[in-house]
Short mmCIF file of C-alpha atoms in Angstrom, two decimals:
data_model
loop_
_atom_site.label_atom_id
_atom_site.label_comp_id
_atom_site.label_asym_id
_atom_site.label_seq_id
_atom_site.Cartn_x
_atom_site.Cartn_y
_atom_site.Cartn_z
CA MET A 1 8.82 -24.64 -2.30
CA GLN A 2 7.39 -22.04 0.13
CA SER A 3 3.66 -21.70 0.33
CA PHE A 4 2.05 -18.42 -0.65
CA THR A 5 0.67 -17.81 2.83
CA SER A 6 4.01 -18.25 4.50
CA LEU A 7 5.63 -16.10 1.76
CA ILE A 8 3.18 -13.26 2.62
CA ASP A 9 3.99 -13.61 6.34
CA THR A 10 7.68 -13.06 5.71
CA VAL A 11 7.39 -10.33 3.14
CA ARG A 12 4.35 -8.26 4.27
CA ASP A 13 6.19 -5.87 6.49
CA ARG A 14 8.84 -5.19 3.75
CA LEU A 15 6.06 -4.43 1.22
CA TYR A 16 4.34 -2.07 3.65
CA ARG A 17 7.60 -0.20 4.48
CA LEU A 18 8.39 0.20 0.78
CA ALA A 19 4.90 1.45 -0.01
CA LEU A 20 4.90 3.70 3.05
CA ARG A 21 8.16 5.39 2.16
CA MET A 22 7.15 5.83 -1.41
CA THR A 23 3.66 7.16 -0.96
CA GLY A 24 4.31 8.81 2.47
CA ASP A 25 0.81 7.76 3.62
CA GLY A 26 0.00 4.81 5.90
CA SER A 27 -3.46 4.04 4.61
CA GLU A 28 -2.42 4.39 1.07
CA ALA A 29 0.47 2.03 1.74
CA GLU A 30 -2.03 -0.48 3.19
CA ASP A 31 -4.13 -0.20 0.06
CA VAL A 32 -1.06 -0.80 -2.12
CA VAL A 33 -0.05 -3.92 -0.07
CA GLN A 34 -3.62 -5.24 -0.16
CA ASP A 35 -3.73 -4.79 -3.93
CA VAL A 36 -0.43 -6.55 -4.43
CA LEU A 37 -1.40 -9.49 -2.15
CA LEU A 38 -4.74 -9.87 -3.85
CA SER A 39 -3.07 -9.94 -7.27
CA GLY A 40 -0.48 -12.24 -5.87
CA TRP A 41 -3.09 -14.54 -4.51
CA GLN A 42 -4.72 -14.96 -7.88
CA ARG A 43 -1.35 -15.89 -9.42
CA GLN A 44 0.03 -17.67 -6.42
CA ASP A 45 0.90 -21.00 -8.26
CA GLU A 46 3.00 -19.06 -10.72
CA ILE A 47 4.66 -16.82 -8.02
CA VAL A 48 5.85 -19.50 -5.67
CA ARG A 49 7.71 -21.09 -8.55
CA LEU A 50 9.75 -17.93 -9.30
CA ASP A 51 13.45 -17.74 -8.34
CA ASN A 52 12.82 -14.82 -6.00
CA PRO A 53 9.15 -14.48 -5.04
CA PRO A 54 9.73 -11.64 -2.48
CA ALA A 55 11.56 -9.57 -5.20
CA TRP A 56 8.55 -10.01 -7.51
CA LEU A 57 6.16 -8.89 -4.75
CA MET A 58 8.44 -5.93 -4.01
CA LYS A 59 8.52 -5.08 -7.66
CA MET A 60 4.69 -5.20 -7.81
CA THR A 61 4.51 -2.90 -4.74
CA HIS A 62 6.93 -0.44 -6.28
CA ASN A 63 4.83 -0.31 -9.45
CA ARG A 64 1.57 0.01 -7.72
CA ALA A 65 3.00 2.80 -5.51
CA ILE A 66 4.11 4.65 -8.56
CA ASP A 67 0.65 4.33 -10.00
CA ARG A 68 -0.80 5.74 -6.85
CA LEU A 69 1.58 8.62 -6.89
CA ARG A 70 0.68 9.48 -10.46
CA SER A 71 -2.99 9.31 -9.85
CA ARG A 72 -2.80 11.69 -6.86
CA LYS A 73 -0.26 14.02 -8.32
CA THR A 74 -2.73 16.83 -8.99
CA ARG A 75 -4.61 16.31 -5.74
CA SER A 76 -1.34 16.42 -3.73
CA SER A 77 -0.31 19.67 -5.22
CA TYR A 78 -3.55 21.24 -4.06
CA GLU A 79 -3.11 19.75 -0.62
CA ARG A 80 0.36 21.01 -0.27
CA ALA A 81 -0.72 24.37 -1.34
CA ALA A 82 -3.46 24.40 1.35
CA ALA A 83 -1.42 22.78 4.09
CA PRO A 84 0.23 24.88 6.75
CA GLY A 85 4.00 25.34 6.64
CA GLU A 86 6.35 23.00 8.48
CA ALA A 87 5.97 24.40 12.02
CA CYS A 88 8.92 23.73 14.24
CA ASP A 89 9.52 25.66 17.28
CA ARG A 90 12.74 23.95 18.19
CA THR A 91 16.19 25.15 17.20
CA PRO A 92 18.22 22.66 15.06
CA HIS A 93 20.66 22.31 17.93
CA ARG A 94 17.89 21.18 20.27
CA LEU A 95 16.54 18.87 17.70
CA VAL A 96 19.62 16.74 17.96
CA GLU A 97 19.02 16.15 21.60
CA THR A 98 15.29 15.28 21.34
CA GLU A 99 13.41 12.22 20.32
CA ASP A 100 12.21 14.13 17.30
CA THR A 101 15.48 13.51 15.61
CA LEU A 102 14.41 10.38 13.85
CA HIS A 103 11.17 12.01 12.77
CA HIS A 104 13.16 14.97 11.47
CA ILE A 105 15.46 12.63 9.45
CA ARG A 106 12.36 11.08 7.97
CA ARG A 107 11.12 14.43 6.89
CA GLN A 108 14.47 15.01 5.15
CA MET A 109 14.19 11.67 3.51
CA GLU A 110 10.82 12.71 2.13
CA LYS A 111 12.44 15.60 0.46
CA LEU A 112 14.62 13.38 -1.72
CA PRO A 113 13.49 12.53 -5.32
CA LEU A 114 11.40 9.33 -5.46
CA ASP A 115 14.06 7.15 -7.18
CA GLN A 116 16.76 8.14 -4.61
CA ARG A 117 14.42 7.63 -1.77
CA THR A 118 13.34 4.19 -2.99
CA VAL A 119 16.90 3.10 -3.69
CA LEU A 120 17.97 4.31 -0.18
CA GLN A 121 14.98 2.51 1.44
CA LEU A 122 15.75 -0.83 -0.36
CA ARG A 123 19.43 -0.60 0.38
CA GLU A 124 19.68 0.88 3.90
CA VAL A 125 16.54 -0.59 5.45
CA GLU A 126 15.88 -3.76 3.53
CA GLY A 127 19.56 -4.54 2.97
CA MET A 128 19.04 -5.49 -0.69
CA SER A 129 21.90 -5.93 -3.13
CA TYR A 130 22.20 -3.83 -6.26
CA ARG A 131 20.96 -6.70 -8.38
CA GLU A 132 17.85 -7.10 -6.24
CA ILE A 133 17.20 -3.45 -6.38
CA THR A 134 17.44 -3.45 -10.21
CA GLU A 135 14.80 -6.24 -10.10
CA VAL A 136 12.43 -4.32 -7.96
CA THR A 137 12.75 -0.87 -9.50
CA GLY A 138 13.47 -1.69 -13.10
CA LEU A 139 16.47 0.67 -13.03
CA LYS A 140 19.81 -0.16 -14.52
CA MET A 141 22.66 -1.22 -12.19
CA GLU A 142 24.57 2.01 -12.84
CA GLN A 143 21.45 4.02 -12.17
CA VAL A 144 21.06 2.26 -8.84
CA LYS A 145 24.63 3.08 -7.82
CA VAL A 146 24.34 6.64 -8.85
CA TYR A 147 21.02 7.17 -7.06
CA LEU A 148 22.41 5.59 -3.93
CA HIS A 149 25.46 7.74 -3.96
CA ARG A 150 23.39 10.84 -4.74
CA GLY A 151 20.77 9.98 -2.21
CA ARG A 152 23.27 9.54 0.60
CA GLN A 153 25.07 12.67 -0.33
CA ARG A 154 21.89 14.68 -0.56
CA LEU A 155 20.65 13.30 2.70
CA ARG A 156 23.94 14.24 4.35
CA GLU A 157 23.62 17.74 2.95
CA LEU A 158 20.06 18.01 4.23
CA LEU A 159 21.03 16.77 7.66
CA VAL A 160 24.07 19.18 7.79
CA LYS A 161 21.91 22.02 6.82
CA GLU A 162 19.47 21.11 9.70
CA LYS A 163 22.56 20.53 11.99
CA ILE A 164 21.55 16.97 12.60
CA VAL A 165 25.02 15.84 11.37
CA GLU A 166 28.23 17.89 10.86
CA ARG A 167 30.66 17.74 8.03
CA MET B 1 35.36 -2.44 14.54
CA LYS B 2 38.01 0.13 15.38
CA HIS B 3 37.33 3.83 15.19
CA ALA B 4 39.86 4.34 12.37
CA GLN B 5 38.23 1.67 10.25
CA ALA B 6 34.77 3.17 10.87
CA THR B 7 36.09 6.69 9.92
CA GLU B 8 37.37 5.24 6.61
CA LEU B 9 34.23 3.28 5.95
CA ILE B 10 31.95 6.24 6.58
CA GLU B 11 33.76 8.18 3.90
CA ARG B 12 33.31 5.29 1.45
CA TYR B 13 29.76 4.88 2.64
CA PHE B 14 28.84 8.46 1.48
CA ALA B 15 30.79 7.93 -1.66
CA GLY B 16 28.60 4.92 -2.36
CA SER B 17 31.44 2.42 -2.57
CA THR B 18 30.78 0.15 0.44
CA SER B 19 29.55 -3.34 0.14
CA LEU B 20 26.50 -4.73 1.98
CA GLU B 21 28.77 -6.44 4.54
CA GLU B 22 30.68 -3.25 5.19
CA GLU B 23 27.40 -1.33 5.65
CA ALA B 24 26.11 -3.94 7.98
CA ALA B 25 29.42 -3.58 9.97
CA LEU B 26 29.06 0.11 10.05
CA LYS B 27 25.47 -0.17 11.37
CA ALA B 28 26.63 -2.64 14.03
CA TYR B 29 29.40 -0.11 14.96
CA PHE B 30 26.84 2.56 15.59
CA ARG B 31 24.40 0.28 17.28
CA ASN B 32 27.20 -0.80 19.68
CA GLY B 33 27.28 2.70 21.15
CA ASP B 34 31.12 3.03 21.42
CA VAL B 35 31.39 5.61 18.69
CA ALA B 36 34.39 7.80 17.94
CA PRO B 37 33.60 11.50 18.93
CA GLN B 38 34.23 12.67 15.32
CA LEU B 39 31.64 10.16 14.09
CA GLN B 40 29.15 10.74 16.82
CA HIS B 41 27.07 13.12 14.68
CA TYR B 42 26.31 10.35 12.17
CA ALA B 43 24.76 8.13 14.89
CA PRO B 44 21.22 9.47 14.40
CA LEU B 45 21.25 8.59 10.76
CA PHE B 46 22.29 4.99 11.36
CA HIS B 47 19.79 4.87 14.29
CA TYR B 48 17.13 5.92 11.87
CA TRP B 49 17.86 3.00 9.38
CA GLU B 50 17.51 0.69 12.33
CA ALA B 51 14.33 2.22 13.55
CA GLU B 52 12.86 1.99 10.04
CA LEU B 53 13.33 -1.67 10.01
CA ALA B 54 11.12 -1.91 13.02
CA THR B 55 8.18 -0.46 11.10
CA THR B 56 5.65 -3.16 10.57
CA ALA B 57 2.42 -3.43 8.58
CA PRO B 58 -0.86 -2.92 10.57
CA PRO B 59 -2.84 -6.04 11.31
CA LYS B 60 -4.40 -7.77 8.33
CA ARG B 61 -7.76 -6.43 7.36
CA THR B 62 -9.10 -9.58 5.77
CA ALA B 63 -7.49 -12.76 4.46
CA PRO B 64 -7.66 -13.01 0.65
CA VAL B 65 -10.36 -15.63 -0.30
CA ARG B 66 -10.11 -17.88 -3.15
CA LYS B 67 -12.86 -17.11 -5.65
CA LEU B 68 -15.64 -19.66 -6.08
CA PRO B 69 -16.73 -20.70 -9.59
CA ARG B 70 -19.36 -18.42 -11.15
CA ARG B 71 -21.86 -21.24 -11.62
CA LEU B 72 -21.63 -22.10 -7.94
CA LEU B 73 -22.05 -18.43 -7.03
CA ALA B 74 -25.10 -18.20 -9.29
CA VAL B 75 -26.69 -21.15 -7.62
CA ALA B 76 -26.05 -19.82 -4.22
CA ALA B 77 -27.42 -16.47 -5.13
CA ALA B 78 -30.59 -18.09 -6.48
CA ILE B 79 -31.08 -20.12 -3.31
CA LEU B 80 -30.40 -17.07 -1.18
CA LEU B 81 -33.03 -15.13 -3.23
CA LEU B 82 -35.59 -17.85 -2.85
CA LEU B 83 -35.05 -18.09 0.93
CA THR B 84 -35.20 -14.27 1.17
CA VAL B 85 -38.49 -14.17 -0.77
CA GLN B 86 -39.94 -17.04 1.29
CA PHE B 87 -38.82 -15.26 4.52
CA VAL B 88 -40.35 -12.00 3.49
CA HIS B 89 -43.55 -13.66 2.39
CA ARG B 90 -43.87 -15.36 5.69
CA GLN B 91 -43.22 -12.15 7.50
CA GLN B 92 -45.92 -10.34 5.50
CA ALA B 93 -48.58 -13.02 6.10
CA PRO B 94 -48.56 -13.66 9.83
CA ASP B 95 -50.81 -16.33 11.36
CA VAL B 96 -54.17 -14.53 12.11
CA THR B 97 -55.03 -17.02 14.78
CA GLY B 98 -51.88 -16.15 16.73
CA PHE B 99 -52.49 -14.20 19.87
CA PRO B 100 -50.99 -11.87 20.97
CA VAL B 101 -49.81 -10.75 17.53
CA ALA B 102 -46.07 -10.76 17.49
CA GLN B 103 -44.38 -7.72 16.21
CA ARG B 104 -43.02 -8.46 12.86
CA GLN B 105 -39.21 -8.55 12.76
CA PRO B 106 -37.79 -6.23 10.17
CA VAL B 107 -35.60 -7.83 7.52
CA ASP B 108 -31.91 -7.36 8.21
CA TRP B 109 -30.84 -6.38 4.67
CA SER B 110 -27.31 -5.81 5.76
CA ARG B 111 -26.87 -9.63 5.85
CA HIS B 112 -27.46 -9.70 2.16
CA GLU B 113 -25.37 -6.75 1.33
CA ILE B 114 -22.84 -7.25 -1.46
CA THR B 115 -19.39 -6.71 0.03
CA ASP B 116 -17.26 -7.62 -3.02
CA GLU B 117 -16.46 -4.57 -5.02
CA LYS B 118 -16.50 -6.25 -8.43
CA GLU B 119 -19.65 -8.07 -7.68
CA ALA B 120 -21.25 -4.80 -6.56
CA MET B 121 -20.16 -3.13 -9.86
CA ARG B 122 -21.49 -6.01 -11.85
CA PHE B 123 -24.82 -5.88 -9.99
CA LEU B 124 -25.07 -2.07 -10.47
CA LYS B 125 -24.38 -2.38 -14.20
CA LYS B 126 -27.06 -4.95 -14.55
CA VAL B 127 -29.69 -2.84 -12.64
CA LEU B 128 -28.78 0.23 -14.77
CA LYS B 129 -29.06 -1.84 -17.89
CA ASN B 130 -32.51 -3.18 -16.93
CA THR B 131 -33.70 0.30 -15.96
CA SER B 132 -32.43 1.67 -19.25
CA GLU B 133 -34.19 -1.11 -21.20
CA ASN B 134 -37.47 -0.57 -19.27
CA LEU B 135 -37.33 3.17 -19.76
CA THR B 136 -36.92 2.60 -23.59
CA LYS B 137 -39.94 0.20 -23.51
CA ALA B 138 -42.15 2.59 -21.75
CA PRO B 139 -43.04 4.90 -24.68
CA GLU B 140 -43.63 1.82 -26.87
CA ILE B 141 -46.11 0.44 -24.35
CA THR B 142 -47.79 3.75 -24.09
CA ILE B 143 -48.24 4.17 -27.80
CA ARG B 144 -49.49 0.58 -28.04
CA GLU B 145 -52.04 1.20 -25.26
CA LEU B 146 -53.18 4.53 -26.86
CA ARG B 147 -53.78 2.72 -30.19
CA GLU B 148 -55.68 0.12 -28.35
CA VAL B 149 -57.87 2.85 -26.72
CA GLU B 150 -58.39 4.38 -30.12
CA ARG B 151 -59.43 1.12 -31.65
CA ILE B 152 -61.99 0.48 -28.84
CA LEU B 153 -63.43 3.97 -29.25
CA ASP B 154 -63.72 3.53 -33.02
#
């Protein structure tokens, strides 16, 4: 049985990436991970006996991130209204050739609905199976497949629109 | 992986019908760099997935600490309070025979600052409760004292 400390060492980056891509904010993602690890620490004896402790921690992270998003919903709408527009002085064609491309793809990712973005993150980056994604997100298997399909399609459409990729 | 196979896989990938193994092979194909010209424009997307995996959490702020039993904490707090009172008392009553008189060291209260959020909240609630109780008592004491004055005057 893996100790809780070594479990944290192996899973911490994954928790942070998930929280980061869900909340879109580094410090908020850190808070989410800290909350999850503290809760986990208090229930460590129980957690290390689970079949898949990393999946449990990912699920906790997913839920905490959603709580955060709900609590800041109103605040964010004000911030977005006050924020300047997405300034970009490069043409789409030039973007392909610059190092900003990855950053630009990230911005397109952020435009996806939360469920699609989360499923894409878990599948494409963390390499999780459909079953694992259902455990983390609480979605049904069919929903996961649909969100993944729609997420990839939507991302391709956004990237085509920005001329990052072509049809 | 051959270019034709990659072309077929990329269509299935966007249709959401590839397995994890096929997706891993597709990522390896783009990572390899020898990409068919008609697939070249998908390379940034697959590079993005790879780059995302390199994102790591910032260094740990503090390690989680196992909570001590409340009774032990209460004893520790009592000892700390006694020591603090004793320390302050000593500072306030310097040795008059000492020469030259040393400048009194100020108490470093930051050392006794409560850092645990829950503990701070508990402490604040207690202080507010005490304040509230004392505020309630004040009129009672005043009335009692006035009656005592009246009694003496009579």
